Amino acid sequence: MPTATATATPDTTAVAACAAAGYQSVPLEDLVPLADGQTSVMLSTSGRVVYGAGQFGGPLHFAELLGTGDHGFWHLAPAGAQRADITYWDGKPQDASGIVHQEWTTPTGTVRITTFMPPRTPYNTAPSRLHQIVECLTGTVTLASVFAPRFEDGRLPGFAEILQRPGGQSALSLSSGPVTLTLDGLEHRQDAYGRWTAQAELPVGRQVALTLTVTGTWPAAAFGAPSPHADLAATRRDAQLWAERLNYTGAWQEPVRRSAALLRMLCTVSGSVAAALTSSLPEEIGGGRNWCYAASWLRDAAETIRALVRLGQLREAARWRTWLLRAVAGDVRRMTIMSRMDGSRTLTETEMPWLPGYENSQPVRRGNGAAEQIQHDVWGEVLEALISAESAGLAPDPAADQLMAELGEQIIRVWRTPDAGIWEVRGPQRHFTHSKLMCWQGLRLLGEWAHRRAAAGQPVVAEATATRWAAERDLIHADICANAWNPAAGPAGAFTQYYGGTELDAAVLLMARTGFLPPTDERLVATIEAIQHQLVDEAGFVRRYLPDPTGAVDGLTDDEGSFLACSYHLVEALAYLRRGDEARELFERLLTIRTPMGVISEMWDAKRRRLTGNLPQGFSLWALIFAALALDRLDADRDDADRLVALPVQRSAQPAATGEAVSAA
């Protein structure tokens, strides 16, 4: 029967700031992500769900991570307990499991809670479910549940109903607009603060399972009671089968496999790929660089797919390719660089002043203004992903063939024009070096793909078209060498962030990965060393570029931490130069700042020595994987692994001619 629920909710910036005074946000290092291909949550090591939405990128019903307890959470743990004594993934590291165990020791006994979300498939009509199976291991433990979701990003308590299950059990249902949350397992009652609470005494050996089911506007009883133990067995089987397809055999098993499993969490059943599972976590504590990443960037998605393909996973690639065709919607010229997770393009950037932000970092945002930007590098990255998937065994598709050819034509149309670049600067458009580089890479790979298909008797374009692609590719190469190289940048010259500038950009490190220049080229070596000299922070990690307090560089006046993906790009670049000791030392140091659960965020704050930015960050995870693969290739040829290439004292005083076009290695 319906139950009245009413609690005051903050609606203004002033109220939000007041409510957040003295409130301690959960450290990012304590967060554990869980996802099922449609819905995700963030679980803290204290057993508290502090972030969650009905669908990736949708309104939050658990928003405590971006505010306070008044903005929605679910806490399940022994009564009075704080942080769990231990939090760990199910099984062995090579299992790449998404099942989490947490254990507490109390004065009266010990308890373990197993938390997981059964994976969804395109043909699975079951709703999203978050299961928590509690087992008393020794003694007797009092279990406490405090369930306090707040719908519409922390604003509404929801309409409450008590459902009667077969067998006499009851369930609590809370709904608001398009989202319904149904909690089975213990009988919850509303307290004076509008929260729903329950307790249970568990003797040794006793188990109790609580399940949170997330549905839409359908009646909460339509899907029946959950089966947590059956779902646990099925989830373990799914993880095992997925892990068996991972073909990685290198030296970095745990970090690579865990990163792959986290990348899988970013992939939806519809084929879209999230940049991260969270939104508006600050790049600098107290700063304003708090962006919504719960959306699908073409660049981030393409690189995530390419990393999974490289590790033997093609299922996600097949889904993404189908999703991409729908998202492009038959018109490459109007293709946007990002979209909502469902492929739609309305991503208007708005602020939510009732949320005080993580550690009072404001504003909290939904949507992203970068959706309206022009970023030419994405054409190359999308082509990389599509071609790598086909090379790895994904069956060719006529519609995808046509899309790839059209992307080649799009590169030819736009590469001479300025854009906003990979870092989505909110300043003036420029001729960014990385954008030109990825246009070159796209045409290079496209030409090789067309040649392979023609040699196999399956031509995709006329020979004249492939010849034109090759000619434009060489023009881009010469253009970069002539206009991006500045002999006055860095200690010995460098390829700069944009044509005519002096600023450095860590994205240019990818010049090594693409093979744009051979590892002995003095300009490439000088650029990598200049980035090491100017963009590496006191922790030894790499910043994207140096922000300007006037906003002249990117339109923003505040600072940010080091960008972890760029640090992994430096590992790749050093490996390309065959500087094995430097590359391995940096890689191993980077591994030490992952969370105990192997999670990586976007940035590292060297002064506070903590992670910042959204997480789990796809950009950082796939960069880790490619860095590990680069080190493995280096270790496969140990005789030359540590041969230094073109040390500064060995270089000639005169740089190579700026107009010289060097063939790709």
XYZ file of C-alpha atoms in Angstrom:
665
model
C 0.000 0.000 0.000
C 1.268 3.525 -0.677
C 3.313 5.148 2.060
C 3.784 8.890 2.344
C 7.389 10.053 2.128
C 8.575 13.596 2.599
C 11.965 15.095 3.252
C 13.346 18.526 2.628
C 15.747 18.736 -0.302
C 18.324 21.443 -1.036
C 17.531 23.627 -4.037
C 20.058 26.458 -4.096
C 23.782 26.866 -4.157
C 23.741 28.537 -0.735
C 21.810 25.692 0.862
C 24.021 23.108 -0.824
C 27.203 24.775 0.406
C 25.802 25.032 3.928
C 24.825 21.360 3.943
C 28.297 20.374 2.733
C 30.190 22.318 5.412
C 32.432 19.895 7.225
C 31.192 16.919 5.190
C 33.958 14.506 4.198
C 33.687 13.173 0.652
C 34.634 9.551 0.053
C 38.261 9.356 -1.172
C 38.382 8.269 -4.799
C 40.850 5.572 -3.746
C 38.031 3.964 -1.707
C 35.609 3.610 -4.627
C 34.791 0.325 -6.360
C 32.858 0.465 -9.664
C 30.180 -2.062 -10.577
C 28.248 -2.131 -13.859
C 26.073 -4.458 -15.908
C 26.095 -2.855 -19.354
C 23.257 -0.456 -18.628
C 23.417 0.633 -14.988
C 26.378 1.361 -12.741
C 27.114 2.234 -9.119
C 30.085 3.273 -7.036
C 30.545 1.272 -3.846
C 32.856 2.558 -1.127
C 35.089 0.371 1.010
C 32.740 1.138 3.924
C 29.891 -0.681 2.176
C 28.174 2.497 1.067
C 26.747 2.999 -2.430
C 27.451 6.687 -3.070
C 26.824 7.048 -6.808
C 24.326 5.441 -9.153
C 21.925 6.116 -12.016
C 19.136 4.203 -13.699
C 21.139 4.253 -16.934
C 24.636 5.422 -17.870
C 24.485 9.188 -18.067
C 20.962 9.401 -16.636
C 19.771 11.280 -13.541
C 21.330 10.009 -10.325
C 19.397 8.403 -7.513
C 22.563 8.012 -5.421
C 24.424 11.330 -5.592
C 26.239 11.449 -2.248
C 29.591 11.411 -4.067
C 28.749 14.843 -5.476
C 27.172 16.165 -2.305
C 26.310 14.791 1.131
C 24.242 11.986 2.576
C 21.165 14.143 1.921
C 21.659 13.517 -1.806
C 21.223 9.749 -1.839
C 23.067 6.616 -0.679
C 22.613 3.014 0.440
C 24.721 1.731 3.322
C 24.893 -1.995 4.097
C 27.394 -3.094 6.748
C 27.635 -4.349 10.333
C 25.928 -1.911 12.706
C 28.346 0.795 13.774
C 31.127 -0.428 11.481
C 33.289 1.873 9.424
C 35.598 0.869 6.569
C 35.786 -2.849 5.766
C 38.930 -4.615 6.932
C 39.435 -5.924 3.413
C 37.825 -5.334 0.017
C 38.797 -7.570 -2.885
C 37.687 -8.925 -6.247
C 36.296 -12.436 -6.469
C 38.656 -15.192 -7.675
C 42.185 -14.777 -8.988
C 43.540 -11.695 -10.789
C 43.415 -13.490 -14.132
C 39.673 -14.065 -13.664
C 38.948 -10.375 -14.352
C 35.884 -10.668 -12.122
C 33.373 -7.903 -11.450
C 32.242 -9.447 -8.145
C 33.368 -7.672 -4.965
C 33.852 -9.121 -1.469
C 34.071 -6.991 1.680
C 34.830 -8.342 5.152
C 34.421 -6.732 8.574
C 35.561 -7.905 11.989
C 33.298 -6.712 14.813
C 33.551 -7.277 18.587
C 31.008 -10.114 18.260
C 31.953 -11.759 14.971
C 33.001 -11.425 11.343
C 30.888 -10.936 8.246
C 31.412 -10.972 4.479
C 29.281 -9.116 1.928
C 29.465 -10.153 -1.727
C 28.272 -7.428 -4.107
C 27.739 -7.767 -7.850
C 25.590 -6.875 -10.842
C 24.652 -9.697 -13.256
C 25.741 -8.680 -16.772
C 23.051 -7.826 -19.266
C 22.979 -8.929 -22.904
C 21.121 -7.445 -25.874
C 18.643 -10.332 -25.661
C 18.197 -10.309 -21.877
C 14.963 -8.662 -20.784
C 15.718 -8.986 -17.063
C 16.103 -5.653 -15.243
C 19.332 -4.334 -13.794
C 19.996 -5.729 -10.334
C 22.527 -5.006 -7.613
C 22.846 -8.025 -5.329
C 24.449 -7.999 -1.873
C 24.784 -11.422 -0.234
C 25.693 -11.222 3.448
C 27.211 -14.170 5.339
C 28.228 -14.322 8.989
C 31.603 -16.093 9.133
C 32.157 -16.236 12.903
C 30.193 -15.344 16.025
C 27.086 -13.201 15.679
C 26.856 -9.940 13.755
C 24.160 -7.266 13.650
C 23.620 -6.226 10.050
C 22.308 -2.700 9.374
C 20.852 -1.341 6.144
C 20.136 2.343 5.557
C 18.467 2.914 2.191
C 18.094 6.580 1.255
C 17.981 7.189 -2.511
C 17.220 10.684 -3.737
C 15.946 10.840 -7.299
C 16.562 13.489 -9.955
C 20.176 14.036 -8.961
C 19.644 14.184 -5.220
C 16.387 16.149 -5.071
C 13.411 13.818 -4.607
C 12.768 11.012 -2.058
C 10.445 9.079 -4.342
C 6.941 7.626 -4.116
C 6.987 4.621 -1.766
C 5.046 1.355 -1.979
C 5.329 -1.924 -0.085
C 5.047 -4.933 -2.397
C 3.976 -8.366 -1.251
C 6.050 -11.194 -2.706
C 4.916 -14.836 -2.980
C 5.672 -16.667 0.266
C 4.859 -13.723 2.493
C 7.995 -11.656 1.859
C 7.694 -7.937 1.226
C 9.739 -5.509 -0.838
C 10.148 -1.736 -0.745
C 9.557 0.146 -3.979
C 10.525 3.793 -4.514
C 9.842 5.539 -7.802
C 10.216 8.917 -9.443
C 9.457 9.654 -13.069
C 11.179 7.063 -15.297
C 13.033 5.187 -12.524
C 11.793 2.631 -10.000
C 14.014 1.119 -7.298
C 12.802 -2.059 -5.595
C 14.648 -3.414 -2.551
C 14.163 -7.056 -1.546
C 15.656 -9.031 1.313
C 14.870 -7.293 4.608
C 11.833 -5.398 5.796
C 12.722 -1.709 5.826
C 10.871 0.961 7.773
C 11.036 4.698 7.395
C 12.783 6.624 10.148
C 12.373 10.223 11.300
C 14.872 11.429 8.679
C 13.003 9.927 5.730
C 15.494 7.074 5.343
C 14.497 3.412 5.118
C 16.285 1.237 7.674
C 16.477 -2.419 8.665
C 18.528 -4.607 11.018
C 19.077 -8.350 11.329
C 20.989 -10.549 13.773
C 23.094 -13.052 11.857
C 24.549 -16.079 13.660
C 27.541 -17.943 12.213
C 26.735 -19.591 8.893
C 23.592 -17.528 8.315
C 23.152 -15.747 4.993
C 20.777 -13.023 3.913
C 20.574 -11.502 0.438
C 19.456 -7.968 -0.388
C 18.710 -7.041 -3.998
C 18.156 -3.614 -5.509
C 16.258 -3.874 -8.806
C 16.285 -0.905 -11.184
C 13.399 -0.638 -13.623
C 11.606 2.017 -15.616
C 7.967 2.948 -15.524
C 6.751 -0.646 -15.470
C 5.017 -1.893 -12.309
C 7.657 -2.866 -9.771
C 6.103 -6.317 -9.344
C 6.272 -7.134 -13.074
C 9.644 -8.866 -12.895
C 9.067 -11.025 -9.838
C 11.368 -11.740 -6.926
C 15.132 -11.871 -7.602
C 17.334 -14.990 -7.434
C 20.657 -13.707 -6.039
C 22.452 -17.046 -5.649
C 21.540 -18.206 -9.156
C 22.635 -14.813 -10.493
C 25.942 -15.116 -8.623
C 26.695 -18.442 -10.290
C 25.749 -17.041 -13.697
C 27.870 -13.927 -13.157
C 30.885 -16.064 -12.257
C 30.409 -18.174 -15.389
C 30.134 -15.072 -17.557
C 33.321 -13.581 -16.084
C 35.180 -16.853 -16.592
C 34.152 -17.129 -20.243
C 35.070 -13.500 -20.887
C 38.456 -13.879 -19.180
C 39.209 -17.010 -21.196
C 38.986 -14.942 -24.381
C 41.677 -12.546 -23.139
C 44.772 -13.466 -25.131
C 47.280 -11.430 -23.138
C 50.375 -13.460 -22.194
C 52.801 -10.686 -21.255
C 54.549 -9.734 -18.053
C 51.832 -7.457 -16.642
C 48.976 -9.902 -16.162
C 47.142 -8.332 -13.225
C 47.140 -4.666 -14.330
C 46.291 -5.501 -17.947
C 43.494 -7.942 -17.094
C 42.008 -5.695 -14.424
C 42.126 -2.720 -16.793
C 40.394 -4.796 -19.462
C 37.653 -5.804 -17.009
C 37.145 -2.156 -16.054
C 36.966 -1.154 -19.720
C 34.286 -3.798 -20.147
C 32.245 -1.984 -17.496
C 32.221 1.104 -19.725
C 30.607 -0.820 -22.590
C 26.816 -0.949 -22.798
C 24.588 -3.659 -24.210
C 23.556 -1.245 -26.985
C 27.188 -0.877 -28.092
C 27.971 2.604 -26.822
C 31.049 3.135 -24.665
C 31.208 5.591 -21.768
C 34.261 7.775 -21.253
C 33.885 7.136 -17.501
C 31.157 5.992 -15.136
C 31.058 9.238 -13.157
C 30.353 12.891 -13.780
C 31.771 16.145 -12.397
C 34.544 14.732 -10.228
C 37.083 17.577 -10.149
C 40.376 17.632 -12.007
C 41.604 19.887 -9.206
C 40.025 19.839 -5.740
C 38.055 23.055 -5.347
C 38.443 23.958 -9.021
C 35.919 24.370 -11.807
C 37.147 21.710 -14.253
C 34.339 19.342 -13.303
C 33.092 17.747 -16.495
C 30.365 15.232 -17.249
C 32.050 12.094 -18.615
C 29.041 9.759 -18.516
C 28.651 10.074 -22.283
C 30.137 8.443 -25.371
C 33.068 10.237 -27.010
C 34.042 8.778 -30.377
C 37.720 9.067 -29.470
C 37.451 7.417 -26.074
C 35.137 4.703 -27.353
C 37.353 3.923 -30.330
C 40.462 3.560 -28.199
C 38.604 1.434 -25.633
C 37.424 -0.870 -28.412
C 40.902 -1.002 -29.940
C 42.402 -2.023 -26.590
C 39.819 -4.763 -26.050
C 40.319 -6.009 -29.611
C 44.066 -6.155 -29.046
C 43.389 -8.394 -26.039
C 41.148 -10.740 -28.004
C 37.695 -9.341 -27.242
C 35.584 -8.847 -30.369
C 32.052 -8.930 -28.977
C 32.239 -5.347 -27.703
C 33.725 -4.275 -31.059
C 30.836 -5.803 -32.991
C 28.266 -4.035 -30.820
C 30.101 -0.722 -31.015
C 30.369 -0.884 -34.808
C 26.608 -1.389 -35.065
C 25.990 1.436 -32.587
C 28.367 3.719 -34.512
C 26.494 3.210 -37.765
C 23.267 4.212 -36.050
C 24.888 7.197 -34.328
C 26.371 8.498 -37.595
C 22.868 8.165 -39.064
C 23.979 8.146 -42.693
C 25.741 11.535 -42.759
C 29.451 11.633 -41.958
C 29.625 15.367 -42.635
C 27.313 15.979 -39.667
C 28.949 13.393 -37.435
C 29.450 14.731 -33.896
C 32.448 13.951 -31.724
C 30.306 12.713 -28.829
C 26.749 11.735 -28.000
C 24.535 10.450 -25.264
C 24.836 6.768 -24.497
C 21.778 6.011 -26.631
C 23.353 7.737 -29.638
C 21.243 10.895 -29.502
C 23.088 14.186 -29.749
C 21.489 16.575 -27.266
C 24.143 17.082 -24.603
C 23.415 20.626 -23.492
C 25.766 21.514 -20.656
C 23.846 22.518 -17.532
C 24.757 23.100 -13.903
C 23.136 21.560 -10.819
C 23.547 24.176 -8.067
C 21.744 22.087 -5.439
C 24.722 19.684 -5.410
C 27.726 21.142 -3.551
C 30.174 18.988 -5.524
C 32.905 16.599 -4.536
C 34.781 18.297 -1.665
C 32.857 21.481 -2.545
C 34.233 21.564 -6.089
C 31.679 23.479 -8.117
C 29.902 23.590 -10.438
C 28.424 20.109 -10.814
C 27.532 19.614 -14.461
C 25.293 17.462 -16.634
C 25.951 17.322 -20.378
C 29.066 18.695 -22.033
C 29.568 21.750 -24.198
C 32.350 19.941 -26.057
C 29.617 18.083 -27.944
C 29.387 21.106 -30.254
C 33.120 21.245 -30.971
C 35.058 20.258 -34.081
C 37.835 17.773 -33.297
C 39.535 16.363 -36.375
C 41.534 13.657 -34.634
C 38.424 11.521 -34.062
C 38.258 10.478 -37.722
C 41.631 8.794 -37.417
C 40.852 7.112 -34.107
C 37.559 5.717 -35.344
C 39.306 4.313 -38.414
C 41.995 2.768 -36.189
C 39.367 0.953 -34.147
C 37.294 -0.254 -37.101
C 40.309 -1.508 -39.031
C 41.916 -3.174 -36.004
C 38.680 -5.034 -35.253
C 38.444 -6.330 -38.808
C 42.132 -7.301 -38.790
C 41.536 -9.234 -35.562
C 38.753 -11.291 -37.093
C 35.554 -9.254 -36.997
C 33.688 -10.076 -40.202
C 33.591 -7.244 -42.761
C 30.335 -5.354 -43.061
C 29.302 -3.469 -46.227
C 27.839 -0.576 -44.252
C 31.039 -0.291 -42.203
C 33.106 -0.443 -45.402
C 31.153 2.494 -46.771
C 31.539 4.403 -43.506
C 35.308 3.927 -43.521
C 35.595 5.173 -47.091
C 33.456 8.204 -46.200
C 35.659 8.912 -43.184
C 38.645 9.020 -45.524
C 36.873 11.585 -47.662
C 35.968 13.575 -44.552
C 39.630 13.728 -43.529
C 40.553 15.060 -46.951
C 37.853 17.745 -46.651
C 38.776 18.992 -43.171
C 42.406 18.340 -42.292
C 43.594 21.754 -43.486
C 41.159 23.572 -41.178
C 41.627 24.402 -37.455
C 39.747 22.643 -34.661
C 39.427 22.432 -30.857
C 41.885 19.552 -30.524
C 41.954 16.431 -28.385
C 41.809 18.429 -25.129
C 38.620 20.238 -26.164
C 40.004 23.663 -25.409
C 37.437 26.365 -24.810
C 39.678 28.927 -26.383
C 40.353 29.715 -30.049
C 40.453 26.978 -32.676
C 43.966 26.197 -33.879
C 45.872 23.880 -36.174
C 46.630 21.315 -33.489
C 49.501 18.969 -34.250
C 47.814 15.926 -32.738
C 44.711 16.490 -34.867
C 46.815 16.554 -38.038
C 48.751 13.499 -36.843
C 45.595 11.419 -36.423
C 44.296 12.537 -39.820
C 47.568 11.246 -41.263
C 47.206 8.018 -39.298
C 43.639 7.528 -40.506
C 44.578 7.852 -44.178
C 47.644 5.653 -43.708
C 45.634 2.832 -42.157
C 42.806 3.311 -44.623
C 45.177 2.898 -47.568
C 46.661 -0.279 -46.085
C 43.165 -1.642 -45.449
C 42.059 -0.925 -49.021
C 45.193 -2.623 -50.365
C 44.589 -5.749 -48.257
C 40.983 -6.000 -49.332
C 41.908 -5.544 -52.989
C 44.628 -8.198 -52.709
C 42.037 -10.573 -51.234
C 39.745 -9.994 -54.197
C 37.321 -7.838 -52.195
C 38.042 -4.271 -53.347
C 36.270 -1.553 -51.391
C 37.200 1.506 -53.456
C 38.555 2.271 -56.890
C 42.329 2.270 -57.243
C 42.235 5.982 -58.012
C 40.583 6.661 -54.665
C 43.256 4.728 -52.761
C 45.923 6.622 -54.705
C 44.313 9.933 -53.737
C 44.239 8.890 -50.071
C 47.958 8.103 -50.234
C 48.741 11.464 -51.814
C 46.810 13.348 -49.120
C 48.491 11.262 -46.438
C 51.896 12.383 -47.686
C 50.748 15.997 -47.843
C 49.692 15.878 -44.193
C 53.034 14.369 -43.221
C 54.953 17.109 -44.975
C 52.646 19.759 -43.536
C 53.264 18.601 -39.954
C 57.012 18.479 -40.469
C 57.015 21.949 -41.978
C 54.646 23.734 -39.593
C 54.564 21.906 -36.248
C 58.323 21.715 -35.714
C 59.762 24.703 -33.858
C 63.561 24.693 -33.347
C 63.114 27.280 -30.568
C 60.742 25.130 -28.466
C 62.219 23.052 -25.676
C 65.956 22.606 -25.072
C 66.636 21.384 -28.622
C 63.451 22.081 -30.571
C 60.142 20.241 -30.534
C 56.914 19.548 -32.335
C 54.591 21.991 -30.601
C 50.959 21.850 -29.552
C 49.788 23.783 -32.595
C 51.233 25.358 -35.707
C 53.179 28.524 -35.006
C 53.155 28.062 -31.241
C 55.844 27.371 -28.672
C 53.729 25.417 -26.151
C 54.220 21.685 -25.737
C 51.462 19.081 -25.744
C 51.762 15.559 -24.340
C 49.343 14.301 -27.015
C 52.209 14.690 -29.473
C 53.858 11.732 -27.701
C 51.537 9.577 -29.815
C 53.729 10.489 -32.768
C 55.941 7.616 -31.574
C 53.135 5.056 -31.379
C 51.884 5.793 -34.868
C 55.333 5.403 -36.433
C 55.081 8.881 -37.944
C 58.871 9.147 -37.640
C 61.499 6.457 -37.045
C 62.898 6.156 -33.494
C 66.237 7.574 -34.652
C 64.741 10.836 -35.892
C 66.268 13.704 -33.939
C 63.092 15.779 -34.008
C 61.024 13.014 -32.429
C 63.632 12.398 -29.738
C 63.934 16.122 -29.023
C 60.160 16.416 -28.667
C 59.926 13.540 -26.204
C 62.797 14.969 -24.161
C 61.262 18.446 -24.198
C 58.026 17.026 -22.800
C 60.022 15.229 -20.102
C 61.732 18.504 -19.298
C 58.710 20.841 -19.254
C 55.542 18.809 -18.640
C 56.610 16.278 -16.000
C 55.511 17.183 -12.444
C 57.278 16.568 -9.147
C 55.836 13.045 -8.964
C 57.364 12.221 -12.338
C 54.024 12.127 -14.168
C 53.054 14.012 -17.312
C 50.721 16.980 -17.600
C 48.720 17.437 -20.810
C 50.021 20.972 -21.266
C 50.647 23.948 -19.010
C 47.400 25.863 -18.346
C 47.625 29.634 -18.359
C 46.082 31.563 -15.418
C 44.787 34.103 -17.933
C 42.874 31.423 -19.831
C 44.885 32.058 -23.004
C 45.634 28.364 -23.601
C 42.285 26.630 -23.103
C 39.810 29.290 -22.048
C 40.009 28.250 -18.367
C 41.926 29.955 -15.575
C 42.335 27.214 -12.963
C 44.927 24.447 -12.825
C 44.775 20.654 -13.060
C 46.842 17.609 -12.156
C 48.957 15.371 -14.339
C 46.997 13.424 -16.942
C 47.628 9.738 -16.303
C 47.034 8.627 -19.886
C 49.812 10.965 -21.015
C 52.180 9.368 -18.517
C 51.406 5.992 -20.085
C 51.919 7.585 -23.518
C 55.404 8.549 -22.342
C 56.049 4.916 -21.409
C 55.086 3.939 -24.971
C 57.241 6.663 -26.465
C 60.284 5.671 -24.387
C 59.771 2.062 -25.373
C 59.654 3.158 -29.019
C 63.024 4.850 -28.496
C 64.171 1.576 -26.883
C 64.861 3.259 -23.546
C 63.691 0.252 -21.616
C 64.899 1.146 -18.127
C 63.224 4.559 -18.200
C 60.017 3.146 -19.615
C 59.726 0.299 -17.105
C 60.561 2.511 -14.126
C 57.828 4.990 -15.049
C 55.303 2.226 -15.749
C 55.934 0.534 -12.418
C 55.625 3.860 -10.600
C 52.310 4.516 -12.339
C 50.998 1.150 -11.190
C 51.565 2.141 -7.554
C 48.974 4.929 -7.698
C 46.128 2.711 -8.867
C 43.599 2.082 -6.133
C 43.841 -1.230 -4.237
C 41.118 -2.474 -6.614
C 43.163 -1.542 -9.686
C 41.021 1.468 -10.603
C 42.489 4.545 -12.293
C 40.991 7.998 -12.481
C 41.772 10.716 -14.967
C 44.459 12.677 -13.134
C 46.956 12.681 -10.277
C 47.415 15.604 -7.895
C 51.131 15.565 -7.093
C 50.805 18.111 -4.269
C 48.028 16.284 -2.425
C 49.268 12.878 -3.625
C 45.824 11.657 -4.589
C 43.718 10.723 -7.594
C 41.451 13.338 -9.142
C 38.958 13.416 -11.986
C 36.329 10.952 -13.140
C 36.716 7.198 -12.805
C 37.133 4.520 -13.887
C 38.644 6.527 -16.713
C 38.697 4.720 -20.041
C 41.450 7.001 -21.359
C 43.804 5.980 -18.547
C 42.908 2.286 -18.725
C 43.487 1.759 -22.422
C 46.667 3.830 -22.242
C 47.924 1.480 -19.498
C 47.180 -1.537 -21.706
C 49.038 -0.143 -24.710
C 51.992 0.855 -22.531
C 52.208 -2.701 -21.185
C 52.082 -4.103 -24.720
C 54.864 -1.736 -25.780
C 57.035 -2.934 -22.885
C 56.312 -6.545 -23.775
C 57.459 -5.930 -27.345
C 60.584 -4.314 -26.004
C 61.305 -7.224 -23.663
C 60.929 -9.651 -26.548
C 64.175 -8.234 -27.935
C 66.263 -7.843 -24.791
C 69.575 -7.647 -26.601
C 68.720 -4.149 -27.804
C 66.089 -3.238 -25.228
C 68.087 -0.596 -23.404
C 69.985 0.905 -26.319
C 69.594 4.659 -26.052
C 68.613 6.496 -29.198
C 70.075 9.897 -30.004
C 71.018 11.172 -26.578
C 71.081 14.978 -26.343
C 74.890 15.117 -26.457
C 74.892 12.938 -29.572
C 72.555 15.101 -31.600
C 73.842 17.525 -34.137
C 73.401 21.197 -33.431
C 71.228 21.632 -36.520
C 67.737 20.075 -36.573
C 66.546 18.221 -39.645
C 65.109 20.375 -42.395
C 61.647 21.448 -41.347
C 60.119 20.732 -44.720
C 61.461 17.198 -44.992
C 58.800 14.479 -45.085
C 60.022 11.265 -43.486
C 58.332 7.982 -44.365
C 56.582 6.144 -41.572
C 58.544 3.382 -39.885
